[in-house]
CSV table of C-alpha atoms in Angstrom, one decimal:
chain,number,residue,atom,x,y,z
A,1,MET,CA,266.3,69.7,68.7
A,2,LYS,CA,267.5,66.8,66.3
A,3,PRO,CA,265.7,64.2,64.5
A,4,THR,CA,265.3,60.9,66.0
A,5,ASN,CA,266.4,59.2,62.7
A,6,ASN,CA,268.4,61.2,60.2
A,7,LYS,CA,268.6,58.6,57.3
A,8,PRO,CA,267.6,60.2,54.0
A,9,LYS,CA,264.4,58.6,52.8
A,10,GLU,CA,265.8,57.7,49.4
A,11,GLU,CA,268.3,55.3,51.2
A,12,GLN,CA,265.6,53.4,52.9
A,13,ALA,CA,263.2,51.0,51.1
A,14,PHE,CA,260.2,51.9,53.1
A,15,ASN,CA,257.4,49.4,53.1
A,16,PRO,CA,254.2,50.7,54.8
A,17,ASN,CA,252.9,47.2,55.1
A,18,ALA,CA,255.8,45.9,57.0
A,19,ALA,CA,256.7,46.0,60.6
A,20,ALA,CA,258.6,49.0,61.9
A,21,LEU,CA,262.3,48.7,61.9
A,22,PRO,CA,264.3,49.0,65.1
A,23,ASP,CA,266.0,52.2,64.1
A,24,SER,CA,262.9,53.8,62.4
A,25,GLY,CA,261.3,57.1,63.3
A,26,ILE,CA,257.9,57.8,64.8
A,27,PHE,CA,255.2,55.5,63.3
A,28,GLY,CA,258.0,53.4,61.9
A,29,LEU,CA,258.7,55.9,59.3
A,30,PRO,CA,262.1,56.9,57.7
A,31,CYS,CA,262.7,60.3,59.1
A,32,ASP,CA,264.1,63.5,57.2
A,33,PRO,CA,263.0,66.7,59.0
A,34,LYS,CA,264.3,68.7,55.9
A,35,LYS,CA,261.8,67.2,53.6
A,36,ASP,CA,259.0,66.0,56.0
A,37,LYS,CA,255.9,68.3,56.3
A,38,VAL,CA,254.9,67.3,59.9
A,39,ILE,CA,257.6,68.0,62.6
A,40,ILE,CA,256.7,66.8,66.1
A,41,LEU,CA,258.4,68.5,69.0
A,42,PRO,CA,258.4,66.4,72.1
A,43,VAL,CA,258.4,68.6,75.3
A,44,PRO,CA,259.0,66.4,78.5
A,45,PHE,CA,257.9,69.1,80.9
A,46,GLU,CA,255.5,68.9,83.8
A,47,ALA,CA,256.7,71.3,86.5
A,48,THR,CA,253.2,72.2,87.9
A,49,THR,CA,251.4,68.9,87.6
A,50,SER,CA,249.1,69.0,90.6
A,51,TYR,CA,247.8,65.3,90.9
A,52,GLY,CA,249.2,62.5,89.2
A,53,GLY,CA,252.6,62.9,87.5
A,54,GLY,CA,254.4,61.1,84.5
A,55,THR,CA,253.3,63.2,81.7
A,56,ALA,CA,257.0,64.1,80.9
A,57,ASN,CA,257.3,60.5,80.0
A,58,GLY,CA,254.5,60.8,77.4
A,59,PRO,CA,256.4,61.7,74.3
A,60,GLN,CA,258.8,58.8,74.5
A,61,ALA,CA,256.1,56.4,75.3
A,62,ILE,CA,254.0,57.5,72.3
A,63,PHE,CA,257.1,57.3,70.1
A,64,HIS,CA,257.5,53.6,71.0
A,65,ALA,CA,253.8,52.8,70.9
A,66,SER,CA,253.4,54.6,67.5
A,67,LYS,CA,255.4,51.8,65.7
A,68,GLN,CA,252.3,49.6,66.1
A,69,VAL,CA,249.9,51.9,64.3
A,70,ASP,CA,248.8,50.9,60.9
A,71,LEU,CA,249.4,53.7,58.4
A,72,PHE,CA,246.4,53.5,56.3
A,73,ASP,CA,243.3,55.4,57.6
A,74,PRO,CA,239.8,54.7,56.0
A,75,ILE,CA,238.8,58.5,56.2
A,76,THR,CA,242.0,60.3,56.0
A,77,GLY,CA,243.9,58.0,53.7
A,78,ASN,CA,247.8,57.8,54.0
A,79,PRO,CA,248.9,60.8,56.3
A,80,TYR,CA,252.4,59.4,56.5
A,81,GLU,CA,253.0,60.3,52.8
A,82,ALA,CA,253.4,63.9,53.8
A,83,GLY,CA,256.3,62.8,55.8
A,84,ILE,CA,256.4,62.9,59.7
A,85,SER,CA,259.5,63.5,61.8
A,86,MET,CA,259.8,63.5,65.6
A,87,LEU,CA,262.8,65.4,67.0
A,88,LEU,CA,264.8,64.4,70.1
A,89,GLU,CA,263.9,65.7,73.4
A,90,SER,CA,265.9,68.7,74.4
A,91,ARG,CA,268.4,68.1,77.2
A,92,GLU,CA,267.9,71.6,78.5
A,93,ILE,CA,264.1,71.3,78.9
A,94,ILE,CA,264.6,67.8,80.6
A,95,ALA,CA,266.9,69.6,83.0
A,96,LEU,CA,264.5,72.5,83.4
A,97,ASN,CA,261.8,70.1,84.2
A,98,LYS,CA,263.8,68.2,86.9
A,99,LYS,CA,264.7,71.6,88.6
A,100,ALA,CA,261.2,73.1,88.5
A,101,ARG,CA,259.5,69.9,89.5
A,102,ALA,CA,261.7,69.6,92.7
A,103,LEU,CA,260.9,73.3,93.6
A,104,ALA,CA,257.2,72.9,92.9
A,105,GLN,CA,256.5,69.7,94.7
A,106,PRO,CA,256.6,70.9,98.3
A,107,ILE,CA,254.4,73.8,97.3
A,108,ILE,CA,251.9,71.5,95.5
A,109,GLN,CA,251.9,69.2,98.6
A,110,ALA,CA,251.1,72.1,100.8
A,111,GLY,CA,248.1,73.0,98.8
A,112,GLY,CA,249.9,76.1,97.3
A,113,VAL,CA,252.1,78.9,98.4
A,114,ALA,CA,251.4,79.3,102.1
A,115,PRO,CA,250.9,82.9,103.3
A,116,GLY,CA,253.9,84.4,104.6
A,117,ASN,CA,256.1,81.5,103.7
A,118,LYS,CA,259.2,83.2,102.1
A,119,ARG,CA,260.7,80.0,100.7
A,120,HIS,CA,257.4,79.1,99.0
A,121,GLU,CA,257.3,82.5,97.5
A,122,ARG,CA,260.8,82.4,96.4
A,123,ASP,CA,260.5,78.9,94.9
A,124,ALA,CA,257.2,79.6,93.1
A,125,ALA,CA,258.7,82.8,91.6
A,126,GLU,CA,261.7,80.6,90.3
A,127,VAL,CA,259.3,78.0,88.9
A,128,ASN,CA,257.3,80.7,87.1
A,129,GLU,CA,260.5,82.1,85.5
A,130,ILE,CA,261.5,78.5,84.5
A,131,CYS,CA,258.1,78.1,82.9
A,132,ASN,CA,258.3,81.3,81.2
A,133,ARG,CA,261.6,80.3,79.7
A,134,VAL,CA,260.3,76.9,78.5
A,135,HIS,CA,257.3,78.5,76.9
A,136,ARG,CA,259.5,81.0,75.0
A,137,LYS,CA,261.7,78.1,73.7
A,138,ILE,CA,258.6,76.4,72.5
A,139,TYR,CA,257.4,79.5,70.8
A,140,GLU,CA,260.8,79.9,69.1
A,141,HIS,CA,261.0,76.3,67.8
A,142,VAL,CA,257.4,76.3,66.7
A,143,LYS,CA,257.8,79.7,64.9
A,144,ILE,CA,261.1,78.4,63.1
A,145,GLN,CA,259.2,75.5,61.8
A,146,LEU,CA,256.3,77.6,60.6
A,147,GLU,CA,258.6,79.9,58.8
A,148,ARG,CA,260.0,76.8,57.0
A,149,ASP,CA,256.5,76.0,55.9
A,150,LYS,CA,256.3,72.9,58.1
A,151,ILE,CA,253.4,71.9,60.4
A,152,PRO,CA,255.0,71.8,63.9
A,153,ILE,CA,253.1,69.6,66.6
A,154,VAL,CA,254.0,70.0,70.3
A,155,LEU,CA,253.8,66.7,72.2
A,156,GLY,CA,253.7,67.1,75.9
A,157,GLY,CA,254.1,67.0,79.0
A,158,ASP,CA,251.5,68.7,80.7
A,159,HIS,CA,248.9,71.1,79.1
A,160,SER,CA,251.0,74.2,80.1
A,161,VAL,CA,253.4,73.5,77.1
A,162,ALA,CA,250.7,74.4,74.6
A,163,GLN,CA,251.0,78.1,75.3
A,164,GLY,CA,254.1,78.9,73.3
A,165,ALA,CA,252.9,76.8,70.4
A,166,ILE,CA,249.5,78.5,70.2
A,167,GLU,CA,251.0,81.9,70.4
A,168,ALA,CA,253.4,81.2,67.5
A,169,TYR,CA,250.4,79.9,65.5
A,170,ALA,CA,248.4,82.9,66.5
A,171,GLU,CA,251.2,85.2,65.2
A,172,LYS,CA,251.0,83.5,62.0
A,173,PHE,CA,247.2,83.3,61.7
A,174,PRO,CA,245.6,86.4,63.1
A,175,LYS,CA,242.0,85.1,63.1
A,176,LEU,CA,243.0,81.7,64.6
A,177,GLY,CA,240.5,79.7,66.7
A,178,VAL,CA,241.6,77.2,69.3
A,179,LEU,CA,239.4,74.0,69.7
A,180,GLN,CA,240.3,72.6,73.1
A,181,ILE,CA,239.4,68.9,73.9
A,182,ASP,CA,239.6,68.6,77.6
A,183,ALA,CA,238.0,67.4,80.7
A,184,HIS,CA,239.1,70.7,82.3
A,185,ALA,CA,238.7,74.4,81.3
A,186,ASP,CA,242.1,75.5,82.3
A,187,LEU,CA,240.9,79.1,82.8
A,188,ARG,CA,242.2,79.5,86.4
A,189,ASP,CA,244.2,82.7,87.0
A,190,GLY,CA,247.3,80.8,88.3
A,191,PHE,CA,246.9,77.8,90.4
A,192,GLU,CA,248.9,76.9,93.7
A,193,GLY,CA,251.0,80.0,93.2
A,194,PHE,CA,252.1,79.1,89.7
A,195,GLU,CA,251.2,81.7,86.9
A,196,TYR,CA,252.1,79.2,84.2
A,197,SER,CA,250.2,76.1,85.7
A,198,HIS,CA,248.8,73.5,83.6
A,199,ALA,CA,245.4,74.5,85.0
A,200,SER,CA,246.0,78.0,83.6
A,201,VAL,CA,247.0,77.5,80.0
A,202,MET,CA,243.8,78.9,78.3
A,203,HIS,CA,243.6,81.7,80.9
A,204,ASN,CA,247.1,82.7,79.9
A,205,VAL,CA,246.6,82.2,76.2
A,206,LEU,CA,243.6,84.6,76.5
A,207,TYR,CA,244.8,87.1,79.1
A,208,ARG,CA,248.5,86.6,80.1
A,209,ARG,CA,250.2,86.2,76.7
A,210,LEU,CA,254.0,86.1,76.6
A,211,LEU,CA,253.8,87.7,73.0
A,212,PRO,CA,251.5,89.8,70.9
A,213,GLY,CA,249.5,87.2,69.1
A,214,SER,CA,245.9,86.5,70.2
A,215,ILE,CA,243.1,84.1,69.3
A,216,GLU,CA,239.6,85.0,67.8
A,217,ARG,CA,237.8,82.1,69.6
A,218,LEU,CA,238.2,79.5,72.1
A,219,VAL,CA,235.9,76.5,71.7
A,220,GLN,CA,236.1,74.0,74.6
A,221,VAL,CA,234.7,70.5,74.3
A,222,GLY,CA,234.3,67.6,76.9
A,223,LEU,CA,234.5,69.7,79.9
A,224,ARG,CA,233.2,68.0,83.1
A,225,ASP,CA,235.4,69.1,85.9
A,226,ILE,CA,235.3,72.9,86.4
A,227,GLY,CA,235.7,75.5,89.1
A,228,PRO,CA,233.2,78.3,89.8
A,229,GLU,CA,235.4,81.0,88.7
A,230,GLU,CA,236.1,79.2,85.4
A,231,HIS,CA,232.5,78.7,84.9
A,232,GLU,CA,231.9,82.5,85.5
A,233,CYS,CA,234.7,83.3,83.0
A,234,ILE,CA,233.0,81.2,80.3
A,235,GLN,CA,229.6,82.7,81.0
A,236,THR,CA,231.1,86.3,80.9
A,237,GLU,CA,233.0,85.7,77.7
A,238,ARG,CA,230.5,83.3,76.0
A,239,THR,CA,229.4,86.1,73.5
A,240,MET,CA,233.0,86.9,72.7
A,241,LYS,CA,236.0,84.7,73.2
A,242,ILE,CA,234.8,81.4,74.7
A,243,LYS,CA,232.2,78.8,73.8
A,244,ALA,CA,232.0,75.7,76.0
A,245,PHE,CA,230.3,72.4,75.1
A,246,PHE,CA,230.3,70.2,78.3
A,247,ALA,CA,230.5,66.6,78.1
A,248,HIS,CA,226.8,65.9,78.9
A,249,GLU,CA,225.9,68.3,76.2
A,250,VAL,CA,228.0,66.3,73.7
A,251,LYS,CA,226.5,63.1,74.8
A,252,ARG,CA,222.9,64.5,74.5
A,253,GLY,CA,223.6,66.4,71.3
A,254,ALA,CA,225.1,63.4,69.6
A,255,CYS,CA,221.7,61.8,69.4
A,256,SER,CA,220.1,64.6,67.3
A,257,PRO,CA,218.3,63.0,64.3
A,258,SER,CA,219.5,65.7,62.0
A,259,PHE,CA,223.2,65.4,61.1
A,260,VAL,CA,223.7,68.9,60.1
A,261,SER,CA,222.2,70.2,63.2
A,262,ASN,CA,223.8,67.9,65.6
A,263,ILE,CA,226.3,68.8,68.2
A,264,PHE,CA,229.4,68.2,66.1
A,265,TRP,CA,228.4,70.5,63.4
A,266,LYS,CA,227.6,73.2,66.1
A,267,ILE,CA,231.1,72.7,67.4
A,268,ALA,CA,232.6,73.2,64.0
A,269,GLN,CA,230.5,76.2,63.1
A,270,ALA,CA,231.5,78.0,66.5
A,271,LEU,CA,235.0,78.2,65.2
A,272,PRO,CA,236.6,80.6,62.6
A,273,ASP,CA,238.1,79.2,59.3
A,274,GLU,CA,241.4,78.5,60.6
A,275,VAL,CA,241.8,76.2,63.7
A,276,TYR,CA,244.4,74.9,66.1
A,277,VAL,CA,243.4,71.8,68.1
A,278,SER,CA,244.8,71.7,71.6
A,279,PHE,CA,244.0,68.1,72.7
A,280,ASP,CA,244.4,67.1,76.3
A,281,ILE,CA,244.0,63.3,76.5
A,282,ASP,CA,241.8,63.5,79.4
A,283,GLY,CA,239.0,64.9,77.2
A,284,LEU,CA,238.6,61.3,76.2
A,285,ASP,CA,236.7,58.7,78.3
A,286,GLN,CA,238.8,57.6,81.3
A,287,SER,CA,239.0,54.0,80.0
A,288,MET,CA,241.3,55.3,77.2
A,289,CYS,CA,243.7,57.3,79.5
A,290,PRO,CA,243.6,55.8,83.0
A,291,HIS,CA,246.9,57.1,84.0
A,292,THR,CA,246.6,60.6,82.9
A,293,GLY,CA,247.6,63.3,85.4
A,294,THR,CA,244.1,64.4,86.4
A,295,PRO,CA,241.6,61.6,85.2
A,296,VAL,CA,237.9,62.4,85.3
A,297,PRO,CA,235.1,59.9,84.8
A,298,GLY,CA,233.0,60.4,81.5
A,299,GLY,CA,234.4,62.1,78.5
A,300,LEU,CA,234.3,61.7,74.7
A,301,THR,CA,234.3,58.3,73.1
A,302,TRP,CA,236.6,57.6,70.3
A,303,ASP,CA,233.8,57.8,67.7
A,304,GLU,CA,232.7,61.2,69.1
A,305,MET,CA,236.3,62.5,69.0
A,306,GLU,CA,236.5,61.4,65.3
A,307,GLN,CA,233.2,63.0,64.5
A,308,ILE,CA,234.4,66.4,65.9
A,309,LEU,CA,237.4,66.3,63.7
A,310,GLN,CA,235.4,65.1,60.7
A,311,ALA,CA,232.9,68.0,61.3
A,312,LEU,CA,235.7,70.4,61.0
A,313,VAL,CA,236.8,69.2,57.7
A,314,GLU,CA,233.2,68.9,56.3
A,315,ASN,CA,232.4,72.5,57.4
A,316,GLY,CA,235.4,73.7,55.5
A,317,LYS,CA,237.6,74.6,58.5
A,318,ARG,CA,241.3,74.4,57.8
A,319,ILE,CA,243.2,72.8,60.8
A,320,VAL,CA,246.4,74.5,60.8
A,321,GLY,CA,248.2,72.9,63.8
A,322,CYS,CA,247.6,71.0,67.0
A,323,ASP,CA,249.3,69.6,70.2
A,324,LEU,CA,248.7,66.5,72.3
A,325,VAL,CA,249.3,66.7,75.9
A,326,GLU,CA,248.8,64.8,79.3
A,327,VAL,CA,249.5,61.3,78.1
A,328,THR,CA,251.0,59.3,81.0
A,329,PRO,CA,252.3,55.9,80.6
A,330,GLY,CA,251.4,53.2,83.1
A,331,PRO,CA,253.6,52.7,86.1
A,332,THR,CA,254.3,49.0,85.4
A,333,HIS,CA,256.5,47.6,82.6
A,334,GLY,CA,254.5,46.7,79.6
A,335,ASP,CA,251.5,48.9,80.5
A,336,GLU,CA,251.4,50.7,77.2
A,337,TRP,CA,247.7,51.3,76.8
A,338,ASP,CA,247.8,55.1,77.4
A,339,ALA,CA,250.7,55.5,75.0
A,340,ASN,CA,248.9,53.3,72.5
A,341,VAL,CA,245.9,55.6,72.7
A,342,GLY,CA,247.9,58.6,72.5
A,343,ALA,CA,249.8,57.5,69.4
A,344,ARG,CA,246.7,56.7,67.7
A,345,VAL,CA,245.1,60.1,68.6
A,346,LEU,CA,248.2,61.7,67.3
A,347,TYR,CA,248.0,60.0,63.9
A,348,LYS,CA,244.2,60.9,63.7
A,349,LEU,CA,245.1,64.6,64.3
A,350,ILE,CA,247.7,64.5,61.8
A,351,GLY,CA,245.3,62.9,59.2
A,352,TYR,CA,242.5,65.2,59.6
A,353,MET,CA,244.7,68.2,59.6
A,354,LEU,CA,246.4,67.2,56.4
A,355,LEU,CA,242.9,66.4,55.0
A,356,SER,CA,241.5,69.7,55.9
A,357,GLN,CA,244.4,71.5,54.2
A,358,LYS,CA,244.2,69.4,51.0
A,359,ASN,CA,240.4,70.3,50.7
A,360,LYS,CA,241.4,74.0,50.7
């Protein structure tokens, strides 16, 4: 992967108060991946998206929308000062997405692999192999950046792309906790015949790992669309690996009169000291992401999202990494609302992550 702007910072007179220049990097910044701390890896992959499509267009839409984000944040300060670079999309992953999507679509339209349908079985197996290949590439890219003492962020694409990133982080941080902000539990043991479905990413992180690393705890927040088997899995694992905070619990718990006993602190306290945030945009209220692949009414407000991240910092948690997935730009030209929200979520994640590390 190559940077979207490789001009050395010292050659650019960067003014954080000015409008973004046409050839600037993400958030209108000068880009120098060798020096910048935060490295964003765009992954335009959505082979198994089972409802709405378009998440593969999310990274570029967020890149363009990011240039309208003001760089000072009243809570986290100036995250841009750490240096943020976004790399170019991989042509290989673009090609693999096109191939896998074409193979998967007939199966998805049929409601999954039809019993006895040899073509479905063959095509599903090929999609699984492509997904496996993509996840390993993501793992390798993230691992390389971690070895360089960078903070790599995967920008999807559908939620399945988070698996390789989480496994690379888990390998470096053996007691890693994952905070999943999502409308869905993503705990299905395969979906529609696809082992590496977007609906299976957290099941795979826990039970079908590509690599040795594992996580200590999965904390899910904002759930409101969940299957019976996923609910049973949560109930079975709740004393060990999984703790779920459903959307209605967040809404009710946010009204607690005691700040230190409210739902946001409970979420933070359920996690170990080192946290990876996996952020599916549909965890937010649908008004903020109307075009996401599988929208669900309800969800977190912007303020609730920020209070969760702030509670992590105030409880001494160290946010070591994150991903942002399932952002889908609108179908008509100029409909940039989803990308605008996605870019601002991304900047908030970076800001709280850097703040949490500064406090350690």
